Amino acid sequence: MQSVSRRTSHYRSLTLTAGFAAMLVLAGCHKKAAAPPPPPPAAPSAEAPTATITAAPTSINAGDSVVLSWRTTGASDVEIEGMGPVASAGTRNVKPTESTNYHLIAKGDGGTADATARVTVNAAAASNMSEGDVDDNMFHQNVKDIFYDYDSYDVNSAAQPTIAQDASFLNQHPNLKVVIGGYCDERGSTEYNLALGENRANAAKQALVTAGVGPDRLRTVSYGKEKQFCTDHSESCWQQNRRAQFSVDR
Amino acid sequence: MNGKPAKQLTPLKTLFFSLIAFSLPASLHAQDWVRTGTNLGVEKIRLAAANFKPGTPDVQTGALKTVFDTTLFNDLKNAGVFDMVSKSMAPPAMPGGPSEMNLGAWSAAPANAAMVAFGTLAVNSGRVNVTGYVFDTKNPQSPQILGKNYGDTANEENTRQIAHHFADEIILRLGGGVNGICETKLYFVSNRGGNKEIWGMDYDGNGQHQITHLGTISISPRVAPDNSRIAFSSLGKNGWEIRMYSLVLNRMVSFQSPGGTTLSPAWNSDGSKIAFSSSRTGDNEIYVADSNGAGANRVTAFRGPDVSPTWNPKSNAQIAWVSGRTNLPQIYIMDADGANVQRLTDGGYATSPSWGPNGQFLVFSWNRKYGPGAPGGQDIYLMDIASKRWIQLTHDAGTNDFPSWAPDGRHIVFQRADGHGTQIWSMLADGTEQQQLTHDGWNAMPNWSWK
C-alpha cells in the first residue's frame, strides 16, 4: 500500500515538475539529464557541499537494472529522494518500472547541494500506464497519420504498416477514444472534398477496426480542405494534406 | 459547334473543338439553343434611361437622384435584354413628366432609342417620391408603356430599392414577360469577420452584411424558395451538420440533422423538401427529408462520395448531384426516389451542379483535364440535360466554382479564385457580362434567391 502510494505521488511529481521533457523521455527519446542547478552561495565559515550522481545505463526497458553512483563532499546529511538516507558516496542497483528522477541531496554546515540522475524506461513498458497518462505528444509519437493517393480514399500499401502500429498502440490502451480527421489537398471543390475527407477518415476507421480496434472508440470528422496542414502549392505539400489524422477524443 | 453531345466526341474532335473554343471570343459561344433556353434570345430593345428630374431643389434630392439614376441604368444594363443608350449619347434634357417629353429628340441619332424611361424624383417631409414612365418613341399617338409611383422614407437604401422595383417592372414589360432579378438577393460565405460565416447582399453586390455569427466554419448557404430561411452546413463539435437560420426571426431555428458528416442542403422549389448529403452509413450518400429534417430517406447507395444535390425546380421529380463512384467526381441525375440514374459528364472533375429554373439546363464546375501533372482550368459549363450538349461559359480566368442560377434563367452567380483572391462574380447565362461583386476578404459559394 505504502509503496503504491509513494510510486503514484512520485509519478505525479515527476509529471508536474519534469512536464514536457518527461513526456518526451517516456516516449522513448533519450534525453540527457538536465544540468543540476548551481549550488547556493557557501557560508564563509564552512566548506560548501558538493554532490554528483550518475546512472548507468540511463535508458532501459522495464525490468532491467540500473547502477546508481553518487559522491558528495562537505556534507553531513546525504539522502536520495524516495530511497532515504544514504552514505556520502556509494553505488546501488535499482530496477525502476517507470522513468524516474533520482534526486541526491547533500546538506552540510556550508549549505546544501543536489544533483539528479534520470533513468528512462522505454515506451515498450507504456502499456502499464493508465489512459490519463497518454498526452498528445505521446499519442502522436505512437499513432501516426496515414496519407492517401491523389483523389483516393483507399488505405494504400504504404499506409498498412502505420495502421498496424497505430492499432497496436490503441489495442494496448483500450480506454483511449480517438477522433479521425479526414483531410484533402487544396485542389478541387469544397463540398466534394468534405465528402472525400469523410471517406478517408472512414477508410482509416475501417482499417483500424479490421486490426481489432473497437468501432465505438473511433469517431470521424471531415475537414476537407478547410484546415490545411501545409499551404504551399506543390505536390509534396498536397501529399501532406491528403491524410487521416488521429487525435485523442476528449 | 463545341456543344455536340459529349459522348460522341472522339479525341481528335475534342482537340478540334478546344482549338475553336480558344480561338473565338466568348460572345460567339452563345448559340441559339443557349440563348433560347436562357431567355436571352429575345430581341434586344434599344432603351434609354434618362436622368430623372429633381422634383425638389434640396441637397438630399440631388444625392438620392444620383443613387436612383445610377441604380436604374445599371439594373437595365445588367438585365441582358436591352441595348442601352449610353448616357453620353442621350439628349441632355431631363423630362420630368409626359408633357416635357420630346420623343423626337430620343428617337433621332445618336440615341436612336426605341423606348425611354424617365420621370421625377422628389423629397418631401422626409419621404422620397418617384414617378417613372416608359414611353415608346415609335408610337407618338399613345406612347406610354408604363407609369408608376413609388414612395418611402427618404434614404439611400430605400431609393436604391425603388430603382430596383421600377427596373423590374420595365424588364417584366419589355423583356419577354420574365420577372426581373433586381430585387433578388445573393447569399454566400465570407471570412471577413474572422470565421467563415453566412453573408447576404443585393444581386448587384450592394448592402453586403453578415448573417450568422457562429464562430466556426459555415458553408453552402441555400435560401428557401420563400426567402424565409437559409439552410447551410456548419462544423460543430460532432462534425458537419445542416443548420437553419430564419430570415424572418433573425435567429437560428431547429433542423434535425442526421449524424455523420452532413453537407450541401438543397431546397425543392415548393420548399417542402430538402436534399442533402450525409455519411451516417459511413459513406456520404444523398438523402431527402422534410424541410425541418424529419423523415430522411436515403436515395443513393453506391460506394464513394455522393454530395451537392440540386432539384429540378420545374418538376421537383429529379435530382442532379455529384458522385465519386467511378473515382473522379462526375455529374449525375436521377429521379427523386433514386431510380433512373444517368451520368451526364464524360470525364475530368465535375462538381457543384445548379439546375436552371426552366428545368432544361444544368450549370456546374468542370475541369476537363484534371489530374496530376496536367492542371487544366476549372471553369463554369452549361449543359442541356436532354441532349447532353454543353458549352463552356468561363475561359482562362482563374478557378471557377459554385455556379447558381438566378430565377430569371438569364443570370448565373459563381465564385472565382484568381490573383485577386476568391470573390463572387455574376454573368449572363451565355458567359458574357462577367462582373465582380465582392472585393474584400474571401468570398465564396454564392446562392441566388428564388425571387
XYZ file of C-alpha atoms in Angstrom:
701
model
C 0.000 0.000 0.000
C 2.704 2.380 1.005
C 4.821 1.557 -1.992
C 1.879 2.068 -4.324
C 1.021 5.460 -2.949
C 4.652 6.510 -2.961
C 5.007 5.486 -6.552
C 1.890 7.375 -7.502
C 2.990 10.525 -5.773
C 6.448 10.118 -7.197
C 4.983 9.838 -10.654
C 2.760 12.844 -10.129
C 5.653 14.971 -9.002
C 7.611 13.782 -11.999
C 4.772 14.750 -14.275
C 4.365 18.115 -12.639
C 7.996 19.097 -12.361
C 9.512 17.479 -15.389
C 6.463 18.122 -17.536
C 7.099 18.168 -21.208
C 10.618 16.786 -21.076
C 9.470 13.781 -19.106
C 6.856 13.044 -21.713
C 9.426 13.049 -24.471
C 11.574 10.742 -22.402
C 8.651 8.442 -21.699
C 8.020 8.236 -25.394
C 11.473 6.837 -25.956
C 13.539 9.915 -26.605
C 16.940 9.617 -24.947
C 17.381 12.927 -23.313
C 20.319 13.731 -21.068
C 19.518 14.746 -17.512
C 19.274 18.481 -17.080
C 22.344 20.131 -15.567
C 21.949 20.473 -11.785
C 21.186 23.967 -10.566
C 24.240 25.834 -9.246
C 24.839 25.260 -5.514
C 23.657 28.022 -3.220
C 26.285 30.552 -2.121
C 28.502 28.999 0.576
C 28.629 30.317 4.088
C 32.066 31.898 4.640
C 32.811 29.783 7.723
C 32.398 26.285 6.204
C 33.207 24.420 3.040
C 30.257 24.253 0.642
C 28.998 20.698 -0.011
C 29.187 19.167 -3.481
C 27.042 16.376 -4.937
C 27.141 14.310 -8.114
C 25.042 11.323 -9.134
C 25.083 9.204 -12.279
C 23.008 6.317 -13.558
C 24.241 3.623 -15.928
C 22.627 2.942 -18.240
C 20.347 5.990 -18.413
C 17.818 4.247 -20.629
C 16.391 0.765 -20.020
C 13.442 -1.452 -20.716
C 11.150 -2.232 -17.825
C 12.628 -4.915 -15.570
C 16.269 -4.107 -16.370
C 18.509 -2.830 -13.591
C 20.458 0.386 -13.360
C 23.555 1.210 -11.309
C 23.353 4.497 -9.460
C 26.711 6.006 -8.350
C 26.950 9.070 -6.204
C 29.575 11.104 -4.427
C 29.355 14.073 -2.094
C 31.843 16.260 -0.180
C 31.378 18.561 2.789
C 28.019 17.040 3.688
C 26.840 15.579 6.973
C 23.422 14.555 5.803
C 23.024 12.756 2.443
C 19.746 11.487 1.035
C 18.324 10.221 -2.260
C 14.720 11.242 -2.509
C 12.417 8.239 -2.304
C 15.241 5.986 -1.063
C 16.007 7.653 2.278
C 19.405 8.421 3.891
C 22.462 7.011 2.122
C 26.224 7.040 2.633
C 28.199 10.061 1.485
C 29.324 8.082 -1.535
C 28.285 4.734 -2.935
C 26.553 2.675 -5.576
C 23.249 0.876 -5.652
C 21.293 -1.305 -8.115
C 17.748 -0.194 -8.840
C 15.007 -1.596 -11.122
C 12.665 1.275 -11.939
C 9.422 0.292 -13.710
C 8.784 3.847 -14.872
C 11.075 6.648 -15.911
C 12.443 8.106 -12.676
C 14.462 11.065 -11.417
C 16.965 10.068 -8.738
C 17.447 13.228 -6.716
C 20.556 13.370 -4.492
C 20.543 15.976 -1.702
C 23.697 16.743 0.338
C 23.348 19.001 3.392
C 26.278 20.321 5.416
C 27.338 23.286 7.522
C 28.312 25.092 4.344
C 24.841 24.743 2.798
C 23.012 22.293 0.518
C 23.906 20.778 -2.833
C 21.880 18.484 -5.013
C 22.082 16.553 -8.266
C 19.710 14.471 -10.314
C 20.131 11.399 -12.469
C 17.298 10.489 -14.791
C 16.541 6.972 -15.898
C 14.268 6.495 -18.877
C 12.085 3.422 -19.081
C 11.295 2.852 -22.744
C 7.817 3.100 -24.216
C 7.545 -0.668 -24.611
C 6.570 -0.577 -20.983
C 3.960 2.101 -21.616
C 1.121 -0.397 -21.642
C 1.307 -0.489 -17.856
C 0.182 3.116 -17.653
C -3.343 4.390 -17.349
C -5.036 6.296 -20.204
C -4.840 9.582 -18.398
C -1.076 9.431 -18.757
C -1.266 9.481 -22.575
C -0.850 13.079 -23.624
C -0.949 14.435 -27.153
C 2.805 14.226 -27.687
C 2.954 10.626 -26.636
C -0.153 9.806 -28.647
C 1.247 11.309 -31.837
C 4.593 9.558 -31.279
C 2.770 6.252 -31.350
C -0.285 6.823 -33.524
C 0.909 8.197 -36.839
C -1.168 9.818 -39.551
C -1.690 7.970 -42.808
C -1.565 9.520 -46.258
C -3.662 8.951 -49.338
C -3.110 8.841 -53.050
C -4.431 11.578 -55.225
C -8.268 11.686 -55.222
C -8.343 8.335 -53.416
C -9.694 7.207 -50.081
C -8.213 3.698 -50.152
C -5.715 2.874 -47.402
C -2.747 2.093 -49.655
C 0.023 -0.440 -49.064
C 2.401 2.227 -47.787
C -0.090 3.071 -45.029
C -0.673 -0.529 -43.891
C 2.359 -0.774 -41.539
C 1.356 2.548 -39.991
C -2.180 1.298 -39.427
C -0.758 -1.867 -37.827
C 1.383 0.184 -35.420
C -1.461 2.594 -34.684
C -3.803 -0.299 -33.962
C -1.203 -1.964 -31.737
C -0.885 1.117 -29.567
C -4.647 1.611 -29.427
C -5.156 -2.036 -28.501
C -2.704 -1.536 -25.618
C -4.762 1.448 -24.453
C -8.288 0.115 -24.650
C -9.863 3.100 -22.940
C -8.486 5.702 -25.344
C -11.076 7.252 -27.629
C -9.853 8.575 -30.946
C -11.149 11.155 -33.409
C -10.058 10.603 -37.003
C -9.874 13.761 -39.125
C -10.112 13.372 -42.910
C -8.201 15.953 -44.942
C -7.787 16.788 -48.631
C -5.389 18.900 -50.607
C -6.312 22.411 -51.692
C -7.389 21.461 -55.195
C -10.908 20.547 -56.217
C -14.254 21.620 -54.887
C -15.145 22.372 -51.241
C -18.242 20.195 -50.893
C -16.795 17.233 -52.763
C -13.590 17.432 -50.733
C -15.573 17.319 -47.496
C -17.305 14.146 -48.663
C -13.963 12.716 -49.807
C -12.396 13.656 -46.455
C -15.201 11.775 -44.709
C -14.491 8.740 -46.886
C -10.798 8.976 -45.999
C -11.493 9.206 -42.278
C -13.939 6.328 -42.544
C -11.477 4.174 -44.526
C -8.896 4.723 -41.771
C -11.522 3.816 -39.188
C -12.413 0.599 -41.006
C -8.721 -0.311 -41.280
C -8.299 0.139 -37.510
C -11.471 -1.839 -36.818
C -10.148 -4.654 -39.003
C -6.983 -4.527 -36.890
C -9.017 -5.083 -33.749
C -9.846 -1.580 -32.508
C -13.443 -1.253 -31.314
C -15.546 0.924 -33.671
C -17.243 2.696 -30.752
C -13.872 4.176 -29.768
C -13.405 5.810 -33.173
C -15.154 8.973 -34.323
C -14.666 10.540 -37.764
C -14.742 14.230 -38.717
C -14.086 15.521 -42.205
C -12.158 18.728 -42.610
C -11.952 18.539 -46.416
C -9.676 21.375 -47.416
C -10.897 23.637 -44.612
C -7.876 23.193 -42.327
C -4.779 22.829 -44.425
C -1.693 21.435 -42.754
C 0.630 22.713 -45.464
C -0.195 25.706 -47.654
C 2.342 25.595 -50.483
C 1.025 24.826 -53.944
C 3.193 21.772 -54.565
C 2.724 18.010 -54.775
C 4.798 17.416 -51.625
C 2.546 19.787 -49.744
C -0.630 18.354 -51.258
C 0.539 14.888 -50.215
C 0.908 16.065 -46.615
C -2.645 17.393 -46.732
C -4.181 14.196 -48.146
C -4.287 12.381 -44.847
C -6.220 10.872 -41.984
C -5.042 12.393 -38.724
C -5.601 10.679 -35.410
C -6.139 12.602 -32.164
C -7.278 11.772 -28.659
C -11.043 12.297 -28.465
C -11.620 14.150 -25.198
C -20.111 23.673 -82.532
C -18.370 22.841 -79.299
C -21.718 21.803 -77.951
C -22.069 18.409 -79.549
C -23.227 15.530 -77.422
C -20.311 14.911 -75.121
C -20.366 11.154 -75.537
C -19.802 11.363 -79.294
C -16.574 13.315 -79.073
C -13.532 11.461 -80.324
C -10.169 12.685 -79.017
C -9.435 14.299 -82.390
C -12.753 16.091 -82.403
C -12.219 17.157 -78.810
C -8.913 18.701 -79.777
C -10.514 20.378 -82.754
C -13.334 21.814 -80.678
C -10.990 23.004 -77.973
C -8.912 24.812 -80.577
C -12.019 26.512 -81.865
C -13.126 27.267 -78.349
C -9.880 29.026 -77.588
C -9.822 30.959 -80.845
C -13.280 32.533 -80.581
C -14.361 35.387 -78.335
C -16.796 34.370 -75.639
C -19.750 36.144 -77.234
C -19.687 33.790 -80.213
C -20.225 30.832 -77.919
C -23.734 31.940 -77.240
C -25.525 29.581 -79.529
C -29.183 29.622 -80.404
C -30.096 26.730 -78.130
C -28.484 28.516 -75.213
C -29.997 31.901 -75.986
C -33.465 30.409 -76.305
C -33.226 28.286 -73.187
C -31.860 31.109 -71.064
C -34.448 33.713 -72.143
C -31.619 35.717 -73.658
C -32.908 35.145 -77.182
C -35.450 37.969 -77.082
C -34.804 40.803 -79.490
C -32.848 43.445 -77.637
C -34.802 46.668 -77.394
C -32.859 49.896 -77.782
C -33.662 51.520 -74.449
C -32.673 54.888 -72.985
C -32.816 55.679 -69.273
C -32.975 59.449 -68.894
C -31.626 61.045 -65.758
C -34.659 61.779 -63.591
C -35.710 65.358 -62.988
C -35.232 66.628 -59.438
C -38.710 67.465 -58.107
C -37.332 69.446 -55.179
C -34.268 71.714 -55.046
C -32.575 70.485 -51.839
C -29.223 68.720 -51.436
C -30.766 65.410 -50.368
C -32.786 65.204 -53.569
C -29.611 65.568 -55.601
C -27.819 62.849 -53.650
C -30.723 60.398 -53.834
C -31.280 61.195 -57.513
C -27.680 60.178 -58.256
C -28.262 56.861 -56.463
C -31.528 56.343 -58.323
C -30.217 57.218 -61.798
C -27.132 55.038 -61.386
C -29.057 52.067 -59.990
C -31.777 52.195 -62.636
C -29.295 52.422 -65.508
C -27.164 49.565 -64.161
C -30.206 47.377 -63.500
C -31.433 47.789 -67.065
C -27.951 47.226 -68.442
C -27.461 44.129 -66.264
C -30.793 42.681 -67.407
C -29.153 41.343 -70.557
C -32.162 42.039 -72.779
C -31.674 45.707 -73.626
C -29.382 47.586 -75.951
C -28.821 50.537 -73.628
C -28.298 54.056 -74.975
C -25.160 55.245 -73.246
C -25.614 58.345 -71.123
C -23.194 60.243 -73.350
C -25.446 59.738 -76.387
C -28.666 60.685 -74.609
C -30.164 64.157 -75.056
C -29.209 66.409 -72.145
C -32.883 67.001 -71.307
C -34.360 65.602 -68.082
C -38.062 65.278 -68.880
C -39.900 65.080 -65.559
C -43.252 64.010 -66.988
C -45.192 63.253 -70.191
C -45.648 66.941 -71.053
C -41.894 67.549 -71.031
C -41.079 64.536 -73.192
C -39.750 65.256 -76.691
C -39.811 61.808 -78.280
C -38.139 63.005 -81.462
C -35.015 64.020 -79.605
C -34.676 60.460 -78.214
C -35.536 58.537 -81.358
C -33.086 60.542 -83.503
C -29.382 59.757 -83.846
C -27.193 59.293 -81.935
C -29.540 57.938 -79.232
C -31.813 56.034 -81.647
C -33.893 54.929 -78.676
C -36.956 52.773 -79.252
C -38.029 53.252 -75.637
C -37.251 55.870 -72.994
C -37.533 55.535 -69.233
C -37.840 58.892 -67.446
C -39.541 60.684 -64.581
C -39.197 62.770 -61.440
C -37.629 62.197 -58.027
C -38.586 64.495 -55.136
C -38.077 64.552 -51.382
C -40.952 65.920 -49.272
C -41.168 65.827 -45.460
C -38.605 63.054 -45.165
C -40.136 60.919 -47.894
C -38.723 60.170 -51.309
C -41.287 60.115 -54.103
C -40.544 58.750 -57.553
C -42.776 58.951 -60.613
C -41.455 56.875 -63.500
C -42.604 56.363 -67.080
C -41.614 54.314 -70.085
C -42.515 55.785 -73.497
C -42.397 54.150 -76.925
C -40.741 56.632 -79.320
C -42.275 54.896 -82.351
C -45.831 55.430 -81.168
C -46.308 59.191 -80.616
C -50.120 58.860 -80.575
C -50.131 56.690 -77.481
C -46.548 56.447 -76.287
C -46.991 55.404 -72.650
C -45.996 51.808 -71.930
C -45.643 52.198 -68.180
C -46.354 54.781 -65.468
C -45.519 54.123 -61.817
C -45.428 55.958 -58.477
C -43.262 54.951 -55.535
C -42.756 56.490 -52.094
C -40.766 55.565 -48.997
C -38.764 57.094 -46.140
C -36.022 59.131 -47.768
C -32.708 57.316 -47.556
C -30.193 55.819 -49.912
C -31.200 52.194 -49.359
C -34.910 52.835 -49.983
C -34.093 54.880 -53.062
C -31.981 52.036 -54.419
C -34.827 49.570 -53.793
C -37.301 51.879 -55.600
C -34.968 51.945 -58.605
C -34.755 48.109 -58.472
C -38.544 47.897 -58.305
C -39.051 50.217 -61.276
C -36.339 48.376 -63.242
C -38.057 45.035 -62.590
C -41.355 46.493 -63.870
C -39.631 47.594 -67.063
C -37.861 44.256 -67.505
C -41.104 42.319 -66.994
C -42.914 44.533 -69.528
C -40.243 44.755 -72.217
C -38.119 41.654 -71.598
C -40.337 38.833 -72.807
C -42.564 38.503 -69.745
C -39.838 37.210 -67.451
C -39.590 38.720 -63.959
C -36.504 40.839 -63.375
C -33.997 39.935 -60.678
C -33.166 43.405 -59.378
C -34.885 42.725 -56.047
C -33.376 39.264 -55.552
C -30.626 38.524 -53.016
C -27.405 36.593 -53.006
C -26.213 34.533 -50.033
C -22.594 33.496 -49.737
C -19.740 32.587 -47.398
C -17.271 35.241 -46.261
C -14.368 35.157 -43.827
C -14.376 38.922 -43.309
C -15.384 38.599 -39.663
C -12.523 36.157 -38.968
C -14.559 32.956 -39.445
C -16.380 31.577 -42.429
C -19.925 32.811 -41.837
C -23.037 33.201 -43.999
C -23.477 36.653 -45.549
C -26.108 38.294 -47.745
C -26.182 41.060 -50.353
C -28.275 42.548 -53.145
C -27.962 40.985 -56.580
C -25.579 43.749 -57.683
C -23.214 43.440 -54.699
C -24.699 46.308 -52.670
C -25.590 46.001 -48.986
C -23.179 43.198 -48.017
C -23.934 42.089 -44.461
C -23.069 39.237 -42.117
C -25.979 36.967 -41.187
C -24.613 34.180 -38.951
C -22.226 34.613 -36.007
C -21.472 31.005 -35.091
C -17.698 31.344 -34.742
C -16.950 28.099 -36.576
C -16.903 27.189 -40.292
C -20.261 27.626 -42.023
C -20.615 26.959 -45.741
C -23.027 26.049 -48.570
C -25.875 28.505 -47.889
C -29.133 27.707 -49.737
C -32.067 30.057 -49.261
C -35.641 28.722 -49.094
C -37.887 29.453 -52.096
C -39.972 31.856 -49.967
C -36.864 33.650 -48.593
C -37.853 32.698 -45.024
C -34.846 30.557 -44.089
C -31.299 29.756 -45.089
C -30.092 26.161 -44.813
C -26.337 25.691 -44.620
C -23.682 23.306 -43.367
C -21.668 24.082 -40.257
C -18.803 22.394 -38.400
C -19.860 21.621 -34.831
C -18.299 19.564 -32.072
C -19.540 16.364 -33.683
C -18.680 17.280 -37.240
C -20.670 18.810 -40.067
C -24.387 19.266 -39.689
C -27.126 21.075 -41.559
C -28.268 24.152 -39.699
C -31.080 26.588 -40.359
C -31.266 30.358 -39.959
C -34.615 32.173 -40.043
C -34.535 35.400 -42.047
C -37.932 36.222 -40.510
C -36.921 35.772 -36.850
C -33.267 36.694 -37.446
C -32.020 33.753 -35.408
C -31.106 30.079 -35.688
C -34.065 27.685 -35.797
C -34.078 23.924 -35.373
C -33.267 21.371 -38.042
C -32.975 17.628 -37.373
C -29.599 16.972 -38.901
C -28.701 13.303 -39.046
C -25.406 12.138 -37.568
C -22.214 11.882 -39.548
C -20.778 14.420 -41.941
C -23.888 16.171 -43.296
C -23.364 18.598 -46.157
C -24.821 20.595 -49.054
C -28.539 21.162 -48.363
C -30.821 21.823 -51.357
C -34.446 23.006 -51.270
C -37.004 21.780 -53.740
C -38.911 24.588 -55.406
C -42.034 24.411 -53.202
C -39.927 24.482 -50.028
C -41.368 21.225 -48.670
C -38.248 19.044 -49.069
C -34.524 19.336 -48.540
C -31.997 17.028 -50.152
C -28.539 16.750 -48.613
C -25.516 14.510 -48.320
C -24.906 12.570 -45.105
C -22.373 9.953 -44.019
C -24.479 8.314 -41.356
C -23.836 4.960 -43.028
C -20.108 5.767 -43.116
C -20.202 6.793 -46.770
C -21.668 10.104 -47.934
C -24.998 9.439 -49.671
C -27.861 11.653 -50.848
C -30.924 11.867 -48.580
C -34.268 13.593 -48.996
C -36.028 14.917 -45.884
C -38.867 17.256 -44.930
C -37.853 20.895 -44.646
C -37.329 20.504 -40.856
C -35.061 17.495 -41.399
C -37.606 14.885 -40.343
C -38.225 11.671 -42.260
C -34.859 11.485 -44.001
C -34.756 8.865 -46.763
C -31.618 7.647 -48.423
C -31.809 7.762 -52.217
C -28.292 6.746 -53.317
C -26.382 3.594 -52.376
C -23.016 3.394 -54.079
C -19.545 3.254 -52.592
C -17.881 6.642 -52.953
C -18.735 10.233 -52.111
C -22.195 11.470 -53.144
C -22.733 15.163 -52.496
C -24.096 18.512 -53.780
C -27.669 17.642 -54.800
C -29.840 20.117 -56.745
C -33.525 19.595 -57.609
C -35.098 20.037 -60.988
C -37.099 23.120 -59.902
C -39.610 22.683 -62.710
C -40.813 19.232 -61.662
C -39.236 18.505 -58.251
C -39.126 14.945 -59.590
C -35.401 14.747 -60.374
C -32.160 15.471 -58.583
C -28.739 16.144 -60.081
C -25.705 15.564 -57.889
C -22.008 14.769 -57.772
C -20.757 11.229 -57.337
C -17.256 9.801 -56.989
C -18.384 6.204 -57.608
C -16.058 5.941 -60.626
C -13.224 7.855 -58.870
C -13.074 11.459 -60.093
C -16.346 13.263 -59.361
C -18.941 13.370 -62.167
C -22.403 14.906 -62.525
C -25.354 12.502 -62.453
C -29.120 12.849 -62.495
C -31.759 10.530 -61.034
C -35.406 10.517 -60.090
C -36.027 11.953 -56.629
C -36.541 8.398 -55.302
C -33.161 7.251 -56.605
C -34.325 5.494 -59.777
C -33.067 6.081 -63.346
C -29.512 7.135 -62.576
C -27.810 8.739 -65.580
C -24.289 10.050 -65.840
C -24.012 13.382 -67.649
C -20.302 14.246 -67.758
C -17.779 12.149 -69.648
C -14.647 12.648 -67.553
C -12.487 15.219 -65.858
C -13.507 16.637 -62.467
C -17.114 17.868 -62.428
C -18.772 19.360 -59.335
C -21.310 21.864 -57.970
C -24.379 21.468 -60.217
C -27.186 24.035 -60.177
C -30.417 23.197 -62.008
C -31.836 26.046 -64.080
C -35.317 27.450 -63.441
C -36.935 26.057 -66.603
C -35.656 22.539 -65.924
C -33.727 22.344 -69.172
C -30.159 23.210 -68.157
C -27.545 22.484 -65.551
C -24.590 24.713 -64.831
C -21.648 23.209 -62.999
C -17.933 23.464 -62.478
C -15.762 21.287 -64.674
C -12.061 20.717 -65.026
C -11.860 18.633 -68.170
C -8.120 17.968 -67.877
C -7.929 17.340 -64.161
C -5.087 15.167 -62.994
C -1.565 15.155 -61.625
C 0.821 16.949 -63.915
C -1.957 18.173 -66.207
C -3.560 21.077 -64.411
C -6.429 22.205 -66.584
C -8.726 25.137 -65.944
C -11.702 24.764 -63.644
C -14.494 26.584 -65.455
C -18.248 27.026 -65.424
C -20.115 24.953 -68.020
C -23.748 24.853 -69.098
C -25.342 21.581 -70.252
C -28.628 20.868 -71.960
C -29.741 17.811 -69.979
C -31.814 16.120 -72.687
C -29.122 16.214 -75.355
C -26.019 16.428 -73.121
C -24.771 19.267 -75.324
C -22.654 21.668 -73.375
C -20.819 24.952 -73.697
C -18.053 26.476 -71.633
C -19.041 29.810 -70.048
C -15.787 30.977 -68.432
C -12.411 30.891 -70.146
C -8.843 31.376 -68.996
C -9.760 33.313 -65.875
C -8.895 31.716 -62.560
C -10.533 28.745 -60.873
C -14.322 28.916 -61.100
C -16.821 27.016 -58.963
C -20.276 27.015 -57.302
C -22.441 28.459 -60.067
C -26.014 29.253 -59.020
C -28.877 30.217 -61.342
C -30.849 33.406 -60.966
C -34.636 32.887 -61.078
C -34.837 34.612 -64.489
C -32.737 31.860 -66.099
C -30.617 34.616 -67.643
C -28.022 35.118 -64.929
C -25.523 32.986 -63.061
C -23.525 33.846 -59.972
C -20.315 31.940 -59.203
C -17.059 32.078 -57.305
C -13.722 32.771 -58.976
C -10.289 32.394 -57.383
C -7.612 34.321 -59.231
C -4.760 36.691 -58.456
C -7.220 38.880 -56.540
C -8.257 36.113 -54.176
C -11.563 34.264 -54.106
C -14.523 36.504 -54.984
C -18.151 36.370 -56.114
C -18.862 37.137 -59.760
C -22.026 37.245 -61.847
C -22.568 36.851 -65.577
C -25.246 36.295 -68.161
C -26.041 32.633 -68.755
C -24.185 32.748 -72.083
C -20.957 33.662 -70.275
C -20.942 37.354 -71.217
C -21.060 40.449 -68.983
C -18.937 38.984 -66.204
C -18.726 41.309 -63.211
C -17.031 41.043 -59.853
C -19.449 41.692 -56.971
C -17.235 41.351 -53.870
C -13.788 42.796 -53.233
C -12.962 42.489 -49.509
C -11.774 39.289 -47.860
C -12.513 35.758 -49.081
C -15.996 35.248 -50.526
C -17.347 32.035 -51.956
C -20.224 29.588 -52.561
C -22.873 32.078 -53.700
C -26.547 31.120 -53.828
C -29.119 33.159 -55.755
C -32.525 33.616 -54.107
C -35.630 32.217 -55.855
C -37.384 35.577 -56.097
